[in-house]
Short mmCIF file of C-alpha atoms in Angstrom, two decimals:
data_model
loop_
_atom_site.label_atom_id
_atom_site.label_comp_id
_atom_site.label_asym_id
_atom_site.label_seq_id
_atom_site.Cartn_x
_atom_site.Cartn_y
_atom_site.Cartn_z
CA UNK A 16 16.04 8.90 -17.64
CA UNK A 17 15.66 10.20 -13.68
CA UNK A 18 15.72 6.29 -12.82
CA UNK A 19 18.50 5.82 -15.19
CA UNK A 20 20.78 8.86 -12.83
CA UNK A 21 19.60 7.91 -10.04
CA UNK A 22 20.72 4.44 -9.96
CA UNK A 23 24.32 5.51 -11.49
CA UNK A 24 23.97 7.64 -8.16
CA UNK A 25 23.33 5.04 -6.04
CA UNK A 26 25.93 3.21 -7.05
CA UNK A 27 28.75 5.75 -7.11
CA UNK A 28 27.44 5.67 -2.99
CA UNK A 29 24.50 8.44 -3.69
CA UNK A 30 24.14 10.17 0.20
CA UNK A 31 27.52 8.78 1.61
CA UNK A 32 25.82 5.87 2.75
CA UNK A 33 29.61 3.55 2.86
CA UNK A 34 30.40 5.71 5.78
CA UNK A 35 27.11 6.01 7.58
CA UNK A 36 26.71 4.21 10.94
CA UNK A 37 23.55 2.06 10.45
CA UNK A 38 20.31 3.60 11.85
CA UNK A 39 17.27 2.31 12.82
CA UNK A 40 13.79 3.42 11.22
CA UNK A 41 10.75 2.45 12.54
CA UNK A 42 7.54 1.63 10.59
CA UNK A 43 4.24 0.33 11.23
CA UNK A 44 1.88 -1.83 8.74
CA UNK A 45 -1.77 -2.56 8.40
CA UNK A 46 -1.40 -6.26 10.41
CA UNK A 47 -4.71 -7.39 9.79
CA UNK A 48 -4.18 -7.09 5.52
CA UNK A 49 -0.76 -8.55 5.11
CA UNK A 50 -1.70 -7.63 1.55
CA UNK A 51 -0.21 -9.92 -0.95
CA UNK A 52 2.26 -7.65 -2.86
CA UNK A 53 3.05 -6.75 0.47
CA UNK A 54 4.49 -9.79 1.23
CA UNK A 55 5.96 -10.87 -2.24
CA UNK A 56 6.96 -7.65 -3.35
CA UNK A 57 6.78 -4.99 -0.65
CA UNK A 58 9.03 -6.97 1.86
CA UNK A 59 11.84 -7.60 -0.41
CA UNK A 60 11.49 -4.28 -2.07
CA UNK A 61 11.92 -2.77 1.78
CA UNK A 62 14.42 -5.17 2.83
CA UNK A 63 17.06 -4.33 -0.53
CA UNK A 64 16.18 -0.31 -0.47
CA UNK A 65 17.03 -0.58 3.43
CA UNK A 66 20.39 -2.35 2.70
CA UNK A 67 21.06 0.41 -0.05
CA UNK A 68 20.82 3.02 2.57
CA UNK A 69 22.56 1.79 4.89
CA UNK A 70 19.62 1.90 7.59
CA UNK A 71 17.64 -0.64 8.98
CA UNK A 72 13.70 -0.94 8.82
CA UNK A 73 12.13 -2.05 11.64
CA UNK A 74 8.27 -3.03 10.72
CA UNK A 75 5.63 -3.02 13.68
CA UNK A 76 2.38 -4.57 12.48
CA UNK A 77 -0.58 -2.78 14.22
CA UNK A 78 -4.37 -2.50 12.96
CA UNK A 79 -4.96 0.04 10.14
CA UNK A 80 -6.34 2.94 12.05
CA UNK A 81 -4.24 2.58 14.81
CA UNK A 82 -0.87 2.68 12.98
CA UNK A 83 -2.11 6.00 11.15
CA UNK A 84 -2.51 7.46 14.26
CA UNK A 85 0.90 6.37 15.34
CA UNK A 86 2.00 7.97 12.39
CA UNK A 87 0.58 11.45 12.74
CA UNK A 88 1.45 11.40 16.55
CA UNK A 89 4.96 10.67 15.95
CA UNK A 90 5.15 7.50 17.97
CA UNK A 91 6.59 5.62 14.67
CA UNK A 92 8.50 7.72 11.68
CA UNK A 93 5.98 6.18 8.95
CA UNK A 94 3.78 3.81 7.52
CA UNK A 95 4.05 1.08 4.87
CA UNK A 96 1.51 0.63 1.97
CA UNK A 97 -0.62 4.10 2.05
CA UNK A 98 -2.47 4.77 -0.68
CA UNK A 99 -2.91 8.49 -0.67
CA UNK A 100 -6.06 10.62 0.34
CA UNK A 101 -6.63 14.34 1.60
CA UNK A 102 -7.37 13.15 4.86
CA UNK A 103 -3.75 11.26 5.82
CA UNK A 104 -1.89 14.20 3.98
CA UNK A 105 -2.85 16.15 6.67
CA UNK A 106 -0.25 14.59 8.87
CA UNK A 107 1.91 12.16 6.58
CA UNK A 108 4.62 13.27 3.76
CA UNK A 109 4.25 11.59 0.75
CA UNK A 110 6.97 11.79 -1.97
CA UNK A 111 6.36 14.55 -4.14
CA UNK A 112 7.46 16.22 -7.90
CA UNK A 113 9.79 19.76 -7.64
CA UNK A 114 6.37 21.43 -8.27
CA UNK A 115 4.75 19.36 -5.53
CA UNK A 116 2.80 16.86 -6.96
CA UNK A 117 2.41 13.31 -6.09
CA UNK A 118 5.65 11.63 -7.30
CA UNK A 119 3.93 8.10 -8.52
CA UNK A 120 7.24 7.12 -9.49
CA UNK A 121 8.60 6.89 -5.60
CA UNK A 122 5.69 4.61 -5.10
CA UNK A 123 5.86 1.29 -3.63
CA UNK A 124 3.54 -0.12 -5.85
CA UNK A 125 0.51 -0.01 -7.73
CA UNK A 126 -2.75 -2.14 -6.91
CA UNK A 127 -6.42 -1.96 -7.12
CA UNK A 128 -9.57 -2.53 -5.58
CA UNK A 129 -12.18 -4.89 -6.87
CA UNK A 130 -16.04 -5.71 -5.96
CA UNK A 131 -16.77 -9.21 -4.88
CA UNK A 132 -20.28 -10.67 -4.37
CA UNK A 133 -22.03 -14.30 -3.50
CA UNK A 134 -22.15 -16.00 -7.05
CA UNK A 135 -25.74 -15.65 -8.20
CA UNK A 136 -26.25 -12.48 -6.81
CA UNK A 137 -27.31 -9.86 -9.44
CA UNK A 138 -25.62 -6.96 -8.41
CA UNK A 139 -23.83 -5.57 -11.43
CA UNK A 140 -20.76 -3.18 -11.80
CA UNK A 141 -19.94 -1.64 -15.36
CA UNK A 142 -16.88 0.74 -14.65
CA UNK A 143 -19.39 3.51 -14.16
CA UNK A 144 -22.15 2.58 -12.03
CA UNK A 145 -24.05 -0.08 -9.52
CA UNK A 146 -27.38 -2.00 -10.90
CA UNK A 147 -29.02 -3.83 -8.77
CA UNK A 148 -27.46 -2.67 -5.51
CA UNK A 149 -29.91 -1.83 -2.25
CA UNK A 150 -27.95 -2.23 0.18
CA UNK A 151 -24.15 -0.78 1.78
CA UNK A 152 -21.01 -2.15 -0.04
CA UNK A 153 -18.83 -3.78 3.28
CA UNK A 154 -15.24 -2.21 3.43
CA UNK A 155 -12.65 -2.75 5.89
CA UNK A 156 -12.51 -0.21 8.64
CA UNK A 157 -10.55 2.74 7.94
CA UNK A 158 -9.23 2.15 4.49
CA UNK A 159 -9.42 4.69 1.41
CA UNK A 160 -11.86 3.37 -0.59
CA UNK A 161 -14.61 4.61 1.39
CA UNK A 162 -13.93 7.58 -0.45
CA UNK A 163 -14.44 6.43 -3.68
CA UNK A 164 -17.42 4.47 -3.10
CA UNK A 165 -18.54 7.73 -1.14
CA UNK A 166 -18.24 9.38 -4.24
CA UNK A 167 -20.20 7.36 -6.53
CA UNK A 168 -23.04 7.74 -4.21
CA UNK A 169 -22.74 4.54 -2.09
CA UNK A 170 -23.37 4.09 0.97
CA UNK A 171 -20.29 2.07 3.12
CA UNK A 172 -20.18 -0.23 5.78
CA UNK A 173 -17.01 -0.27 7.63
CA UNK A 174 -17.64 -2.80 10.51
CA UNK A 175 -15.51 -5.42 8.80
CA UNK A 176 -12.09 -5.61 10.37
CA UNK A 177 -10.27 -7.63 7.97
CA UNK A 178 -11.37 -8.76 4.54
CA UNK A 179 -12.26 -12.47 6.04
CA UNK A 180 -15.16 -10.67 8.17
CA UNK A 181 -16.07 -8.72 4.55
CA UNK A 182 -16.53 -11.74 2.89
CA UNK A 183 -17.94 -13.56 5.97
CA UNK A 184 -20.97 -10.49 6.03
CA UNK A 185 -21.79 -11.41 2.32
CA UNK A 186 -22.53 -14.67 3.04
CA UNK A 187 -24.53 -14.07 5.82
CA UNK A 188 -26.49 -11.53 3.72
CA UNK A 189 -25.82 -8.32 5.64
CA UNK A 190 -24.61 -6.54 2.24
CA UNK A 191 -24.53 -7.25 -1.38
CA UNK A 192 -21.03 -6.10 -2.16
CA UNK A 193 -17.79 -6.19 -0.57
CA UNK A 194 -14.59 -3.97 -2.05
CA UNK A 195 -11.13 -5.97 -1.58
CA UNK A 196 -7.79 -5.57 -2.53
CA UNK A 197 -8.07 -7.21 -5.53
CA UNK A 198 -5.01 -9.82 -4.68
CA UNK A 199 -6.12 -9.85 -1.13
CA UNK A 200 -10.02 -10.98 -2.25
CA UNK A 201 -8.68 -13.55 -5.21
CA UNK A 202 -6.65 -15.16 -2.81
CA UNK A 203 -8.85 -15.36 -0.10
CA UNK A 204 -11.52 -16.64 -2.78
CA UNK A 205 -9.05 -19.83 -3.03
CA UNK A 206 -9.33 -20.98 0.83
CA UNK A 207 -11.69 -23.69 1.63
CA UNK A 208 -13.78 -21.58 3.48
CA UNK A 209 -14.63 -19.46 0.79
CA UNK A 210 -13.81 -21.17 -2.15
CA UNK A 211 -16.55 -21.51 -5.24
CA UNK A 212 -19.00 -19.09 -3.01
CA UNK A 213 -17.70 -15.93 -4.87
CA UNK A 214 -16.85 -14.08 -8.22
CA UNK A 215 -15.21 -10.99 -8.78
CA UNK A 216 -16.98 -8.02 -10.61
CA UNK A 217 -14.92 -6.62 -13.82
CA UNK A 218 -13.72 -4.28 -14.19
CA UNK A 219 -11.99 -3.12 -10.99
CA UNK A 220 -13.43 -0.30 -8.48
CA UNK A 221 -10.31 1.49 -8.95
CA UNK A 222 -6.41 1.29 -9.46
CA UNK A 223 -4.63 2.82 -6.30
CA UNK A 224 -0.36 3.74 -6.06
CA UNK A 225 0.78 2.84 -2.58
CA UNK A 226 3.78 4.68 -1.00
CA UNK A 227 6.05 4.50 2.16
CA UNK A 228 4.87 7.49 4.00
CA UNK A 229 6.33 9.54 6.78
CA UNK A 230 4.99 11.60 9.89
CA UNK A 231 5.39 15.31 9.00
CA UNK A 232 7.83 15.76 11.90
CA UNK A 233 9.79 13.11 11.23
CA UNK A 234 10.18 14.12 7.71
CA UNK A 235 10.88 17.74 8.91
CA UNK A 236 13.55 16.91 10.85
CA UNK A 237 14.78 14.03 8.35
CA UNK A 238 13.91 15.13 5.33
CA UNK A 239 17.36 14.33 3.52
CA UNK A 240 17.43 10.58 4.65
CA UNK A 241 13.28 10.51 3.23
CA UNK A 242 14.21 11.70 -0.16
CA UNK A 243 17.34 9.36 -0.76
CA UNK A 244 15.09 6.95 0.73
CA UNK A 245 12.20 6.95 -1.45
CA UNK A 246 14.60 7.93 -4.57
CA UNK A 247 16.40 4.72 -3.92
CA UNK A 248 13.36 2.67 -3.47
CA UNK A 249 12.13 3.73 -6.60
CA UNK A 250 15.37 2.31 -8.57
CA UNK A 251 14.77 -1.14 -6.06
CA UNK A 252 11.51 -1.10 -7.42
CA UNK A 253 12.03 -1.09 -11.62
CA UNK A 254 15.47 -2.93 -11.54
CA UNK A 255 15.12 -6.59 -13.13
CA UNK A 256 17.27 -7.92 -10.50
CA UNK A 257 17.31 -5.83 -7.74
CA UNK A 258 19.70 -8.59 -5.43
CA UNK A 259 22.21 -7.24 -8.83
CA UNK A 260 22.36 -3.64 -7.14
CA UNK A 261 23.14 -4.89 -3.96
CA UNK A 262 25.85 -7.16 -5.38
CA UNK A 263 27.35 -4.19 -7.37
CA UNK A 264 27.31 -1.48 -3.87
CA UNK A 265 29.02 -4.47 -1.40
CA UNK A 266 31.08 -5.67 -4.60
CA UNK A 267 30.26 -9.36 -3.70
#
């Protein structure tokens, strides 16, 4: 039902966006993950929401760490694809419920994180627990699963800076496990270089909502523009045919 009003406010001009002179936004992405949905669905999701509005995105790809940073210092007005964690809500504004909750509906997308390891390797992973596992599980530097492997008691190493290197320290024996993206580690499992070394562990690490975040200045001074923002997107996001909505706001 709040998608349902939402998009009837959209497209009754929700925010006076007709008359609103274009304005430019900038972002910054994790350059060094290029995560699949990110480029299938995140790009077009962006690119339609941004139209909506009446503002244009522009996306700076920078490494992961780095375009946090940006982010808290105010040097871009947000990030793209954050999953959420105590530590980045210290300076970023996620989208939130009236009683100020995380608002998974304003997400970009959903996505999870799965355990890959050399084929014949006898690591296991049952949902619950590691057998078989002496060694760190390799991570890519600065992302939010170290938490969660932190909190099952596993030690992390977080060397690798993109998932090619993660994969690339398996083979050369330097850990047992690697966590991935999941789409980022079955794709990667399909180029020559890797291809028929690895299997995926079921069932997945864990399932992760990623969101278009803002710097808590920006968002303080913009806070308006955010919330139509993220409202919109999340109509972009569930409509069937989202080229339909822009058809229906231009009248083309």
């Amino acid at each position: 039902m709040r998608l349902f009003c939402l998009l009837l406010l959209l497209l009754l001009g929700f925010g006076q966006g007709a008359q609103a002179q274009t304005r430019v936004i900038t972002l910054c992405y994790d350059e060094t993950a290029v995560r699949p949905w990110i480029n299938k669905v995140g790009v077009p999701l962006l690119k339609t929401t941004a139209a909506l509005q009446r503002i244009e995105l522009e996306q700076v790809g920078l490494p992961w760490l780095r375009c946090l940073r940006e982010v808290a210092t105010g040097a871009v007005a947000g990030a793209v694809g954050a999953s959420y964690s105590d530590e980045r809500a210290a300076f970023a504004v996620y989208p939130s419920t009236a009683d100020g909750q995380l608002d998974t509906s304003r997400r970009m997308q959903s996505s999870s994180y799965s355990l890959f390891r050399v084929k014949g390797s006898g690591t296991q992973w049952d949902g619950k627990q590691f057998t078989n596992l002496n060694s760190r599980v390799v991570v890519q530097r600065g992302y939010s699963v170290v938490a969660d492997l932190t909190k099952l008691g596993v030690l992390v190493d977080q060397t690798a800076g993109d998932a090619d290197s993660v994969l690339r320290m398996l083979i050369a024996g330097r850990a047992q496990l690697g966590a991935l993206v999941t789409e980022q580690g079955e794709e990667l499992m399909t180029k020559p270089e890797f291809r028929r070394q690895f299997e995926k562990l079921d069932p997945p690490l864990v399932v992760k909502s990623y969101y278009l975040v803002f710097g808590k200045r920006y968002y303080d001074a913009n806070s308006r523009l955010v919330e139509e923002l993220w409202d919109r997107l999340a109509v972009v996001r569930e409509a069937k045919d989202p080229d339909s909505l822009l058809r229906l706001k231009t009248g083309r």
